[in-house]
Short mmCIF file of C-alpha atoms in Angstrom, two decimals:
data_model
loop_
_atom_site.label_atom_id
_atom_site.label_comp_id
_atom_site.label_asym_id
_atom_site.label_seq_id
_atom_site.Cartn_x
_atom_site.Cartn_y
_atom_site.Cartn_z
CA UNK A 1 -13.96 19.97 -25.90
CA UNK A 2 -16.53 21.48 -22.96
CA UNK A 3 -16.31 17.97 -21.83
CA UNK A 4 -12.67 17.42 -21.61
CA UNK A 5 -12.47 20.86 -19.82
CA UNK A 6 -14.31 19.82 -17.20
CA UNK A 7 -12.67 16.87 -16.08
CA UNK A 8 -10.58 16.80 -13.34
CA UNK A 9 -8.11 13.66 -14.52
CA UNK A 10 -7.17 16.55 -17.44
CA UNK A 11 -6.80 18.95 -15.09
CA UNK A 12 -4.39 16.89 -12.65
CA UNK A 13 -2.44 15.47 -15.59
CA UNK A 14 -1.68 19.29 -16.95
CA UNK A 15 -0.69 20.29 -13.37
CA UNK A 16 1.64 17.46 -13.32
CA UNK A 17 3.38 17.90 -16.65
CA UNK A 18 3.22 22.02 -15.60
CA UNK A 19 5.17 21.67 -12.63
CA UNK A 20 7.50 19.30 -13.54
CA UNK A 21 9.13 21.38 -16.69
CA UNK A 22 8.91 24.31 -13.79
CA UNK A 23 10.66 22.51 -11.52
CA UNK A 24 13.52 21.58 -14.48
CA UNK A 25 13.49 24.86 -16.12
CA UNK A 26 13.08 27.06 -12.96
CA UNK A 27 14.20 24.73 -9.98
CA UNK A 28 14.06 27.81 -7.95
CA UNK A 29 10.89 28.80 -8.47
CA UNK A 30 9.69 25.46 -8.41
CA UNK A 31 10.66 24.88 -5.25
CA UNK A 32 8.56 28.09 -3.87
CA UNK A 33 6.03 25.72 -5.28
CA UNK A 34 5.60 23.24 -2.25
CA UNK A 35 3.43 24.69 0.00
CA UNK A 36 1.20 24.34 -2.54
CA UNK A 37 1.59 20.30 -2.42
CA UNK A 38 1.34 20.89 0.96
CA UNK A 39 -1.16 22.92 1.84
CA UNK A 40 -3.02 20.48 -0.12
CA UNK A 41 -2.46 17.69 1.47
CA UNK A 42 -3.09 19.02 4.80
CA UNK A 43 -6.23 20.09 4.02
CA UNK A 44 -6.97 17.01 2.92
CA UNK A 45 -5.81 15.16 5.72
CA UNK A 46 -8.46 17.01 8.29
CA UNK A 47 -10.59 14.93 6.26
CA UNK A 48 -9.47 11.58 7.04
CA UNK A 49 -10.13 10.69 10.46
CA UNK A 50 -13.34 12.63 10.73
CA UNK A 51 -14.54 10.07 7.41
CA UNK A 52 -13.04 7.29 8.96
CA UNK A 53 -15.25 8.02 12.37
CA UNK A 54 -18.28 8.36 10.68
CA UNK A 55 -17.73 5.42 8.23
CA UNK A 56 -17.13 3.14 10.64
CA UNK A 57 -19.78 4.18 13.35
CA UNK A 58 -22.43 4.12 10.64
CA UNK A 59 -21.11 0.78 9.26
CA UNK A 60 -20.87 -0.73 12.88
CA UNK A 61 -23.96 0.26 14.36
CA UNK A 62 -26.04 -0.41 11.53
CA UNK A 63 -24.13 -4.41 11.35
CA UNK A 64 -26.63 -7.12 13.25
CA UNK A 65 -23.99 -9.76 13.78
CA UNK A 66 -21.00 -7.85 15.96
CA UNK A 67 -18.99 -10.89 15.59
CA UNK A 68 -18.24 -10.14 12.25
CA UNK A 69 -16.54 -7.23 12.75
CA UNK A 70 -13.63 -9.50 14.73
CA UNK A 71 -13.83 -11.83 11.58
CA UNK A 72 -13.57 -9.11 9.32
CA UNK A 73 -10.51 -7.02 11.28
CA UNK A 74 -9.06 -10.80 11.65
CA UNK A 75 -9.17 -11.83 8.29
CA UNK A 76 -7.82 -7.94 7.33
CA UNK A 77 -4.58 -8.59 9.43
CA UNK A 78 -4.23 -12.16 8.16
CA UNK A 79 -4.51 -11.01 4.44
CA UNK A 80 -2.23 -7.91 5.26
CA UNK A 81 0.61 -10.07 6.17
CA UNK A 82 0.36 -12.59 3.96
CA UNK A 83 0.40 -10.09 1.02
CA UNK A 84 3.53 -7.67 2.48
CA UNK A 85 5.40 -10.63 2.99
CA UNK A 86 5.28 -11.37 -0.35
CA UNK A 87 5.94 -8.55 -1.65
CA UNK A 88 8.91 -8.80 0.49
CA UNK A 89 9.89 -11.97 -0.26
CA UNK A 90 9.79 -10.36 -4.81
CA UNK A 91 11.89 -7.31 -3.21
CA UNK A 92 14.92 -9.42 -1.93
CA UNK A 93 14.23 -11.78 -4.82
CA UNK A 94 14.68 -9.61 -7.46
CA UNK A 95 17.07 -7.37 -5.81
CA UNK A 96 19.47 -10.51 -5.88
CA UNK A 97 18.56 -11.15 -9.36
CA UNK A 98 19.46 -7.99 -11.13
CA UNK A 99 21.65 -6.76 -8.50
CA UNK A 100 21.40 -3.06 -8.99
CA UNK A 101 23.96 -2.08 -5.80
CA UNK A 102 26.89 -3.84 -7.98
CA UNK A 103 29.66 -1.33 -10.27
CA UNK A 104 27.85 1.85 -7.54
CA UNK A 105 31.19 3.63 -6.65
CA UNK A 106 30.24 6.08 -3.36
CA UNK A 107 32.97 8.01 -3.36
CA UNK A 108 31.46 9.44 -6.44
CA UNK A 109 28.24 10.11 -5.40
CA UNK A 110 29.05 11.27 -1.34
CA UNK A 111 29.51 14.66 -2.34
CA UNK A 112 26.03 15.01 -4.61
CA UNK A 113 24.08 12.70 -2.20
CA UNK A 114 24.55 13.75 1.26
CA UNK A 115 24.01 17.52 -0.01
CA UNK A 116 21.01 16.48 -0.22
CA UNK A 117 20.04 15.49 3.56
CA UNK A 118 21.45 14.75 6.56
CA UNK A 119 21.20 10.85 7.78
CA UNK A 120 22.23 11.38 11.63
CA UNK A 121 18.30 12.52 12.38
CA UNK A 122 17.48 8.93 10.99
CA UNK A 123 19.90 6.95 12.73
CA UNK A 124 18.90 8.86 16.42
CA UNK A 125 15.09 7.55 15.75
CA UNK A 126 16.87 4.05 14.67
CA UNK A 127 18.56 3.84 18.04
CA UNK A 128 15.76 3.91 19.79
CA UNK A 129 14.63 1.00 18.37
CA UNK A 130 10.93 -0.13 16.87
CA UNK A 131 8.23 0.58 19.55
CA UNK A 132 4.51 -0.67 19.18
CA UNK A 133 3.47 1.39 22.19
CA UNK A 134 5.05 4.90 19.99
CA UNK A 135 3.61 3.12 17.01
CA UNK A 136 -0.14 3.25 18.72
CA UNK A 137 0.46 6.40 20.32
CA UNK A 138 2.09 8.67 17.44
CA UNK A 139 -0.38 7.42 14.93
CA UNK A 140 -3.81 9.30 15.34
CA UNK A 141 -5.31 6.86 12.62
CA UNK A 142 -5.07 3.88 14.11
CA UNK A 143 -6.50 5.34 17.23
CA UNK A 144 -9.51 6.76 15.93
CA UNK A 145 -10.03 3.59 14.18
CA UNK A 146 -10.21 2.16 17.71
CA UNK A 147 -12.24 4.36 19.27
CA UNK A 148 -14.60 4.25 16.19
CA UNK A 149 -14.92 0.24 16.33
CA UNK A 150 -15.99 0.65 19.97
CA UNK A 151 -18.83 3.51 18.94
CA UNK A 152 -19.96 1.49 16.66
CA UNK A 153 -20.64 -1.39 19.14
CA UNK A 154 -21.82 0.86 22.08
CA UNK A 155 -24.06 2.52 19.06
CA UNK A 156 -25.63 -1.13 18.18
CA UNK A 157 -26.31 -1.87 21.73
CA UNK A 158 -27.96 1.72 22.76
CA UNK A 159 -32.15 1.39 22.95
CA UNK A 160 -32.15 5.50 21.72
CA UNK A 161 -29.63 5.33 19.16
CA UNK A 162 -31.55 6.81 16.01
CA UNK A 163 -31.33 10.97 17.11
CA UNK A 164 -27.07 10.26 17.18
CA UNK A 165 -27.48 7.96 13.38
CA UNK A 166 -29.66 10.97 12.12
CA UNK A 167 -27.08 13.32 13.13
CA UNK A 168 -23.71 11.15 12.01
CA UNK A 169 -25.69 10.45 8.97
CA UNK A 170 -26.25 14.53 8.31
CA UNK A 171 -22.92 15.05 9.04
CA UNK A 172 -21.20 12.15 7.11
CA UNK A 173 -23.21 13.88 3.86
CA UNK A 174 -21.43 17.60 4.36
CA UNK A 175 -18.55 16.50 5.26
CA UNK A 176 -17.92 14.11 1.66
CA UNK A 177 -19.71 17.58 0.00
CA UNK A 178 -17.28 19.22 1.50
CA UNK A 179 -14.38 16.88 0.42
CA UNK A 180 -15.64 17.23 -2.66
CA UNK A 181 -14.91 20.80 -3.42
CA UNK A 182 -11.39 20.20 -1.73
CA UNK A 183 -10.31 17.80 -4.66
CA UNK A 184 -11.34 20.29 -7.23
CA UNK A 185 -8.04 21.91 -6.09
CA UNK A 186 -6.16 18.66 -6.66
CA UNK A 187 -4.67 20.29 -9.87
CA UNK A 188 -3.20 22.70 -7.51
CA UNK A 189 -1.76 20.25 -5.20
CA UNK A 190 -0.36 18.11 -7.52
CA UNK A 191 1.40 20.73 -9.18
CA UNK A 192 3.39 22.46 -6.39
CA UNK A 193 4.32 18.94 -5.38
CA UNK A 194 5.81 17.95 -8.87
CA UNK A 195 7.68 21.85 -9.36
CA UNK A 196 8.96 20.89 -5.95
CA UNK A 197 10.42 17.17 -6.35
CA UNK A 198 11.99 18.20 -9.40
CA UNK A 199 13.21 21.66 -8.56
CA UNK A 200 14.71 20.51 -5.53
CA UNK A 201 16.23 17.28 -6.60
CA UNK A 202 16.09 17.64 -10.60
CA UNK A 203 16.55 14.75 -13.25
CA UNK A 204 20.27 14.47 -13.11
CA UNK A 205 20.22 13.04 -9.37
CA UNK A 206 18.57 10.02 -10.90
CA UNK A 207 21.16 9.06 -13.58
CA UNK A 208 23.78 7.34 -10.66
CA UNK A 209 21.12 5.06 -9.15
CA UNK A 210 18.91 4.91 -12.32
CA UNK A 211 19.44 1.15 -12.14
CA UNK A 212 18.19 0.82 -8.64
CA UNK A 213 15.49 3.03 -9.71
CA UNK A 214 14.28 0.82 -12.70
CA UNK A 215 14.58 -2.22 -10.77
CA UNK A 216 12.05 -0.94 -7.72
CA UNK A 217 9.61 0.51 -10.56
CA UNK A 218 9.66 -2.43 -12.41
CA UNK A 219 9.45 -5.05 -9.41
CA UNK A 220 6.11 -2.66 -8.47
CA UNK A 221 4.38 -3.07 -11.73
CA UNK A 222 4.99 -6.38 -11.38
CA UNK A 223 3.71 -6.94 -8.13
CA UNK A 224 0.39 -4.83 -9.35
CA UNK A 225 -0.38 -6.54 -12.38
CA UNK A 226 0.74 -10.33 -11.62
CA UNK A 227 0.11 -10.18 -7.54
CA UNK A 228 -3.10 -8.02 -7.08
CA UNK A 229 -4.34 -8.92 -10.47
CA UNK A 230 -4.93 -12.05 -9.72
CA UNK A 231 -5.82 -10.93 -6.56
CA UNK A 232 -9.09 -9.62 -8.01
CA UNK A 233 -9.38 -11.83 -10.81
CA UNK A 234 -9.93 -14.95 -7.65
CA UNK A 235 -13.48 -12.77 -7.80
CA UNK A 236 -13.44 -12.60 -11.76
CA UNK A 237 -12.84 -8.48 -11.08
CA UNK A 238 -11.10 -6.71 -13.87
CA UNK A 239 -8.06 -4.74 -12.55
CA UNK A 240 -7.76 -2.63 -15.34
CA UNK A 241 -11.15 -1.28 -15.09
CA UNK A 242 -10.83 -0.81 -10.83
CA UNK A 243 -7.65 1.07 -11.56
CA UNK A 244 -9.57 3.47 -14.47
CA UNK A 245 -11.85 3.74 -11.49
CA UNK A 246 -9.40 5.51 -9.41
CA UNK A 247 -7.67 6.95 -12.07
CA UNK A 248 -7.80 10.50 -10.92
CA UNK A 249 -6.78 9.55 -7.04
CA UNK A 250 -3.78 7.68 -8.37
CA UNK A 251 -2.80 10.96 -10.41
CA UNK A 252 -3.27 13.11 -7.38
CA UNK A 253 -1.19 10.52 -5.10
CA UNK A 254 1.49 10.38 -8.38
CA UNK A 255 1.85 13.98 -8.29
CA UNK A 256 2.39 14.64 -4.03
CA UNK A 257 3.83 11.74 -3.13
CA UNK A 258 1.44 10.75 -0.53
CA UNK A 259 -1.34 7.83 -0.15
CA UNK A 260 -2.82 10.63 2.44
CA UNK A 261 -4.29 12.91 -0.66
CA UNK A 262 -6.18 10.32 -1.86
CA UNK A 263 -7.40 8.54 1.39
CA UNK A 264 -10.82 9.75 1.92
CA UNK A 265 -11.85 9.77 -2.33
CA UNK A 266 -10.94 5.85 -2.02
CA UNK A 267 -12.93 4.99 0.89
CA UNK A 268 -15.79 6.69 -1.04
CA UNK A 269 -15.25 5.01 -4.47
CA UNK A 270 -15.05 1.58 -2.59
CA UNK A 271 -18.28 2.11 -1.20
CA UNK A 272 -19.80 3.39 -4.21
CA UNK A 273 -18.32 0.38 -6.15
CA UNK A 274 -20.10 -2.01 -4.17
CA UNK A 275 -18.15 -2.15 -0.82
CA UNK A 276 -20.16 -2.52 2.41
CA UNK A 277 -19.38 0.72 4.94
CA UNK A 278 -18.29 -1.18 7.67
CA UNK A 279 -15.62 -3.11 5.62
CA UNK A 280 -14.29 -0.41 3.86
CA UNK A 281 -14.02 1.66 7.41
CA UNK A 282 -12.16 -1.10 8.92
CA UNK A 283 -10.06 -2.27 5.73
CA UNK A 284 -8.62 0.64 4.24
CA UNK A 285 -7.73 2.94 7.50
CA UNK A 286 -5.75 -0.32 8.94
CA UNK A 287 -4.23 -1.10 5.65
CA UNK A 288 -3.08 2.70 5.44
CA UNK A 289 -0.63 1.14 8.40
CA UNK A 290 -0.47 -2.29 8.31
CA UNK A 291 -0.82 -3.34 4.49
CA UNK A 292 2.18 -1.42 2.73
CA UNK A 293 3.06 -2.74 -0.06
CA UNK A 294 5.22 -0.45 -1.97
CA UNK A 295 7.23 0.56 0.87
CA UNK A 296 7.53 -2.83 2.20
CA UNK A 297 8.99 -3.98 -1.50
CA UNK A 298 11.26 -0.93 -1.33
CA UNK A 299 12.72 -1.11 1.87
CA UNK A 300 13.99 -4.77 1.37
CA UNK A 301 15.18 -3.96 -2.12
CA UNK A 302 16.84 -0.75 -0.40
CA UNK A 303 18.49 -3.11 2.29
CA UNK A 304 20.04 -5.60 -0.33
CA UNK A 305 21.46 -2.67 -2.73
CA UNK A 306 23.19 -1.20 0.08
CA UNK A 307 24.75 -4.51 0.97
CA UNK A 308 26.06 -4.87 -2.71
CA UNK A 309 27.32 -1.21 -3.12
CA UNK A 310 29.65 -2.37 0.25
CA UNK A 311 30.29 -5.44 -0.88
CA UNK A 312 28.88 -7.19 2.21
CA UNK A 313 27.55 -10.86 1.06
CA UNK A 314 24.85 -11.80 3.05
CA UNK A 315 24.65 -15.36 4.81
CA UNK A 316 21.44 -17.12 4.26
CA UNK A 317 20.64 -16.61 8.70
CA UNK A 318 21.16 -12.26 8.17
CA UNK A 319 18.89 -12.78 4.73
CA UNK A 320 15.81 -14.09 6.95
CA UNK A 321 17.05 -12.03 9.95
CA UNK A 322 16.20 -9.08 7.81
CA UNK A 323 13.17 -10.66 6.51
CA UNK A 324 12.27 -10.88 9.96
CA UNK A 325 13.25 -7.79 11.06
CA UNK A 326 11.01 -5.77 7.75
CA UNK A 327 7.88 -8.23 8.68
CA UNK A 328 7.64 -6.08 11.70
CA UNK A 329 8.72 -2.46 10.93
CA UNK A 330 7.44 -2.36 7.80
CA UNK A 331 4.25 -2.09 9.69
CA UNK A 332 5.19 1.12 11.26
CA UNK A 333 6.20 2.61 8.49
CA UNK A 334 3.57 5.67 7.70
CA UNK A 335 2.16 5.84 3.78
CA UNK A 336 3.11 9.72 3.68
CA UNK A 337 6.87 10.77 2.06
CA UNK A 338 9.90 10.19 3.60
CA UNK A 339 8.40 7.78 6.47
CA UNK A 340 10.47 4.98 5.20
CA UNK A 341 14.02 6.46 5.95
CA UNK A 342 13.27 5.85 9.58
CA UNK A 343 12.18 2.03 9.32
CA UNK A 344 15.32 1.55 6.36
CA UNK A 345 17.59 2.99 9.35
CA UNK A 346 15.86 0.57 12.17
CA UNK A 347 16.72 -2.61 9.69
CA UNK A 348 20.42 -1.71 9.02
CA UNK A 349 21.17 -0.54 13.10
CA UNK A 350 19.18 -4.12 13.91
CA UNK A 351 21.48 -6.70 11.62
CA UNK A 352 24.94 -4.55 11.99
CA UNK A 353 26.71 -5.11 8.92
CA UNK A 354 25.39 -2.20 6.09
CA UNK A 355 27.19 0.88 6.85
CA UNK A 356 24.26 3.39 8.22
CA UNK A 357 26.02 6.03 6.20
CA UNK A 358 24.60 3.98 3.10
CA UNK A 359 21.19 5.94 3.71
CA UNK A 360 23.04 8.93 2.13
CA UNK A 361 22.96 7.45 -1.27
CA UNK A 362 19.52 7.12 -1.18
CA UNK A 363 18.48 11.00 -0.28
CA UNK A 364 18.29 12.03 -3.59
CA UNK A 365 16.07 9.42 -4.85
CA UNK A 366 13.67 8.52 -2.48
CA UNK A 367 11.39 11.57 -3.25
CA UNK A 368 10.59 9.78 -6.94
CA UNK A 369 10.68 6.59 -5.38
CA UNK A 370 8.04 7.82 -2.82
CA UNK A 371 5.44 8.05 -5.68
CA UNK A 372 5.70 4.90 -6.86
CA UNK A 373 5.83 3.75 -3.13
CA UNK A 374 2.71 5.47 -2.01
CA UNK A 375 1.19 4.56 -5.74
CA UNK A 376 1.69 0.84 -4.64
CA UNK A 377 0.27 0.95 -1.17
CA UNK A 378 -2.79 2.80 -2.27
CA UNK A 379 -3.95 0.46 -5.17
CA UNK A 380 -3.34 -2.54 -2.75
CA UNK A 381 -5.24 -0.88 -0.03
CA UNK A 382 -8.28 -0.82 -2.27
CA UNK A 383 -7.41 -4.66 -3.73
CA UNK A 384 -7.40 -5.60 -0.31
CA UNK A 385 -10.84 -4.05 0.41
CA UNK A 386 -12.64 -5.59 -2.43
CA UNK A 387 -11.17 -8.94 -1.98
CA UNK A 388 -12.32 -8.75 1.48
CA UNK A 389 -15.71 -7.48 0.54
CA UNK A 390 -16.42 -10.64 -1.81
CA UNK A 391 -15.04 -12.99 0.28
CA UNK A 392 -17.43 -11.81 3.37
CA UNK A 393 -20.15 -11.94 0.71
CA UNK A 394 -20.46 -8.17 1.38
CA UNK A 395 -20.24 -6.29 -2.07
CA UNK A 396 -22.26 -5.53 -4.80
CA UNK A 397 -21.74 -6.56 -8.42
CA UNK A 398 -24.62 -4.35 -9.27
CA UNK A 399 -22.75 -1.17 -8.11
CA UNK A 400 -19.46 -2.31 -9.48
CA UNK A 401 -20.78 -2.65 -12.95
CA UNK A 402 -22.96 0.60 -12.70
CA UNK A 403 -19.95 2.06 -11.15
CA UNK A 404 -17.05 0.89 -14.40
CA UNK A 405 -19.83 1.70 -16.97
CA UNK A 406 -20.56 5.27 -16.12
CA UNK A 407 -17.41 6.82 -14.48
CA UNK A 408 -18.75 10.06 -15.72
CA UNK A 409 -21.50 9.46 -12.93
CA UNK A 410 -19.48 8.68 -10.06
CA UNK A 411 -16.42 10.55 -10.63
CA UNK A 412 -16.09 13.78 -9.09
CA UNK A 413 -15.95 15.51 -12.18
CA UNK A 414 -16.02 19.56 -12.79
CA UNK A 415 -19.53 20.71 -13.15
CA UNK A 416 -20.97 24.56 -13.90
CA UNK A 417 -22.83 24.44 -10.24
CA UNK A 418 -20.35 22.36 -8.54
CA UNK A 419 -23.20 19.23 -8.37
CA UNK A 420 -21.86 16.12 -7.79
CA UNK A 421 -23.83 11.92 -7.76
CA UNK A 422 -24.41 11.21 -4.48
CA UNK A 423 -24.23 7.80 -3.54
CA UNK A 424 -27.57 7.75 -2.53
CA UNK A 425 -28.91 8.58 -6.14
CA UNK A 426 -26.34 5.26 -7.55
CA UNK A 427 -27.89 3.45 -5.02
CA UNK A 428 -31.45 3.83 -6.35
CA UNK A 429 -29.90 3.26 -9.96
CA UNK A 430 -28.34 -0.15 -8.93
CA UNK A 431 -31.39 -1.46 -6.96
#
């Protein structure tokens, strides 16, 4: 019982189921709730390029052959598109299957969904059209994944660079401690984000588009355990036991809808699990931009149930126009809530034929969709690492076995004097 007390997956679970019959029972209160799921996550986030940094700089500098690190960012970018565009290709695939847009009636749901939000903000940033240069400049992680990369290089190149490793290193190890005692207020987090969702938006705005719902839930766990399990199972890698690895990050992303709250825990589970550093600096803080998934499956699943709730039929030249058109914003698209209205609005101002006002319908529901959105683009983040890992002959089975076979160790679970495993202490078990 002492045991189960002290683990933070219970913990995060309660806090979910808590604020969820809050946020039904009380949606008022519940909604006071989310600056709680808030607060939390912007905590977090101050940790996330300052890990990134130091990941990356120590990976780098400590690398002998620079040339790998334009292989590896190569073969990142290569994989990341290859994947997305799959998953882009099962989102229009199965959207046309089931068809979850047909029997929708909008005059019916006009009044409930556009309560909810207003879509003019969306369709002023859609004007303006998609940007790379805004893309690079509003987004702070890409850019300090830049300047990191070139650290690292002037770092392998410097004659005196030991003093700055000795003092990245020091740093690197109070600022994970320090990340540490952050995410034993996950609980917290999680459950002002859950009272919130369903406070504000409550059960009953699912039951019009529970179809469209089901479908992009369903087409997700499909993509997970067909597409990225045999992802990993190319390297005989068990994706049931990676995803019991992360088990309490993908409860903390579950319950505030954000990739961001588990972000730096990921990057250190990676490397624990047998990641290099330098791979899982470069992988994971690209694919937070570059390799979404679950919003990339959405948004084209999004695009064709609007066109069947109007009635518009598609030729086969506006079907790969909007292919086209998603290959490219769906890179832009943020892994935080709400990020995909934006890129949604972008694809139906581009092809001209889905009413813009269509984004209404979706208000209500994109806040649960969000989770399983950001669920998706975290668990293929870390696929995408490890498959890169193996295939650069850059991870350690050792770890990875070490790492499935005693999650107690290297977990951060709840402990009477707040001790957590250090890497550095696996490390000497796995040698």
């Amino acid at each position: 019982m002492k045991k189960l007390f002290t683990n933070l997956t219970f913990w995060v679970l309660t806090a979910i189921a808590t604020g969820a019959l809050l946020g039904h029972f009380y949606p008022d209160a519940g909604q006071r709730m989310r600056p709680l799921g808030t607060g939390f996550i912007d905590i977090v986030k101050l940790f996330i390029n300052p890990i990134i940094f130091l990941t990356i700089s120590l990976g780098i500098s400590g690398m002998g052959d620079l040339k790998k690190v334009g292989k590896v960012g190569g073969k990142a970018l290569l994989y990341f598109e290859v994947v997305t565009t799959f998953a882009l290709i099962i989102g229009v695939a199965v959207a046309y299957l089931i068809r979850p847009g047909d029997g929708v009636v909008t005059t019916s749901l006009t009044g409930d969904a556009t309560a909810t939000g207003d879509v003019s903000k969306f369709a002023q940033e859609a004007e303006k059209g998609f940007s790379w240069w805004e893309f690079f400049k509003n987004n702070l992680t890409i850019q300090v994944l830049l300047f990191s990369i070139a650290f690292g290089i002037f770092l392998s190149k410097y004659n005196a660079k030991q003093r700055i490793l000795d003092v990245l290193n020091y740093l690197s190890k109070y600022v994970f401690k320090a990340l540490h005692f952050v995410m034993l207020f996950a609980p917290i987090g999680a459950f002002g984000g859950m009272a919130f969702t369903i406070g504000k938006y409550g059960i009953k705005t699912l039951l019009p588009l529970g179809k469209l719902m089901l479908t992009v839930y369903t087409t997700m766990g499909l993509f997970i355990f067909i597409v990225l399990y045999f992802i990993l199972r190319y390297y005989k890698i068990s994706l049931m036991k990676y995803l019991n690895y992360i088990r309490e990050e993908l409860l903390i992303v579950l319950g505030t809808s954000s990739s961001e709250a588990g972000l730096p825990s990921l990057m250190e589970k990676l490397e624990r699990m047998g990641c290099s550093k330098p791979i899982v600096g470069l992988v994971v803080p690209a694919g937070y931009s570059f390799n979404l998934d679950g919003t990339t499956i959405y948004l084209s699943m999004a695009t064709i149930f609007l066109a069947q709730v109007y009635g518009v039929e598609l030729s086969l030249a506006q079907m790969f126009t909007i292919i086209g058109i998603l290959m490219v914003t769906s890179k832009g698209a943020a892994g935080v809530t709400g990020s995909g209205f934006v890129v949604l609005a972008s694809t139906l101002t581009a092809i001209k034929v889905i009413p813009l006002e269509g984004l209404a319908l979706l208000l209500g529901v994109d806040r649960f969709m969000s989770e399983a959105r950001a669920i998706t683009n975290f668990i293929g983040n870390g696929v995408a690492t490890i498959w890169i890992a193996n295939n650069e002959n850059d991870f350690d089975r050792a770890k990875m076995n070490y790492a499935f076979g005693h999650l107690e160790e290297t977990e951060d679970i709840l402990t009477d004097n707040l001790r957590f495993v250090t890497k550095e202490e696996i490390d000497k078990k796995t040698s």
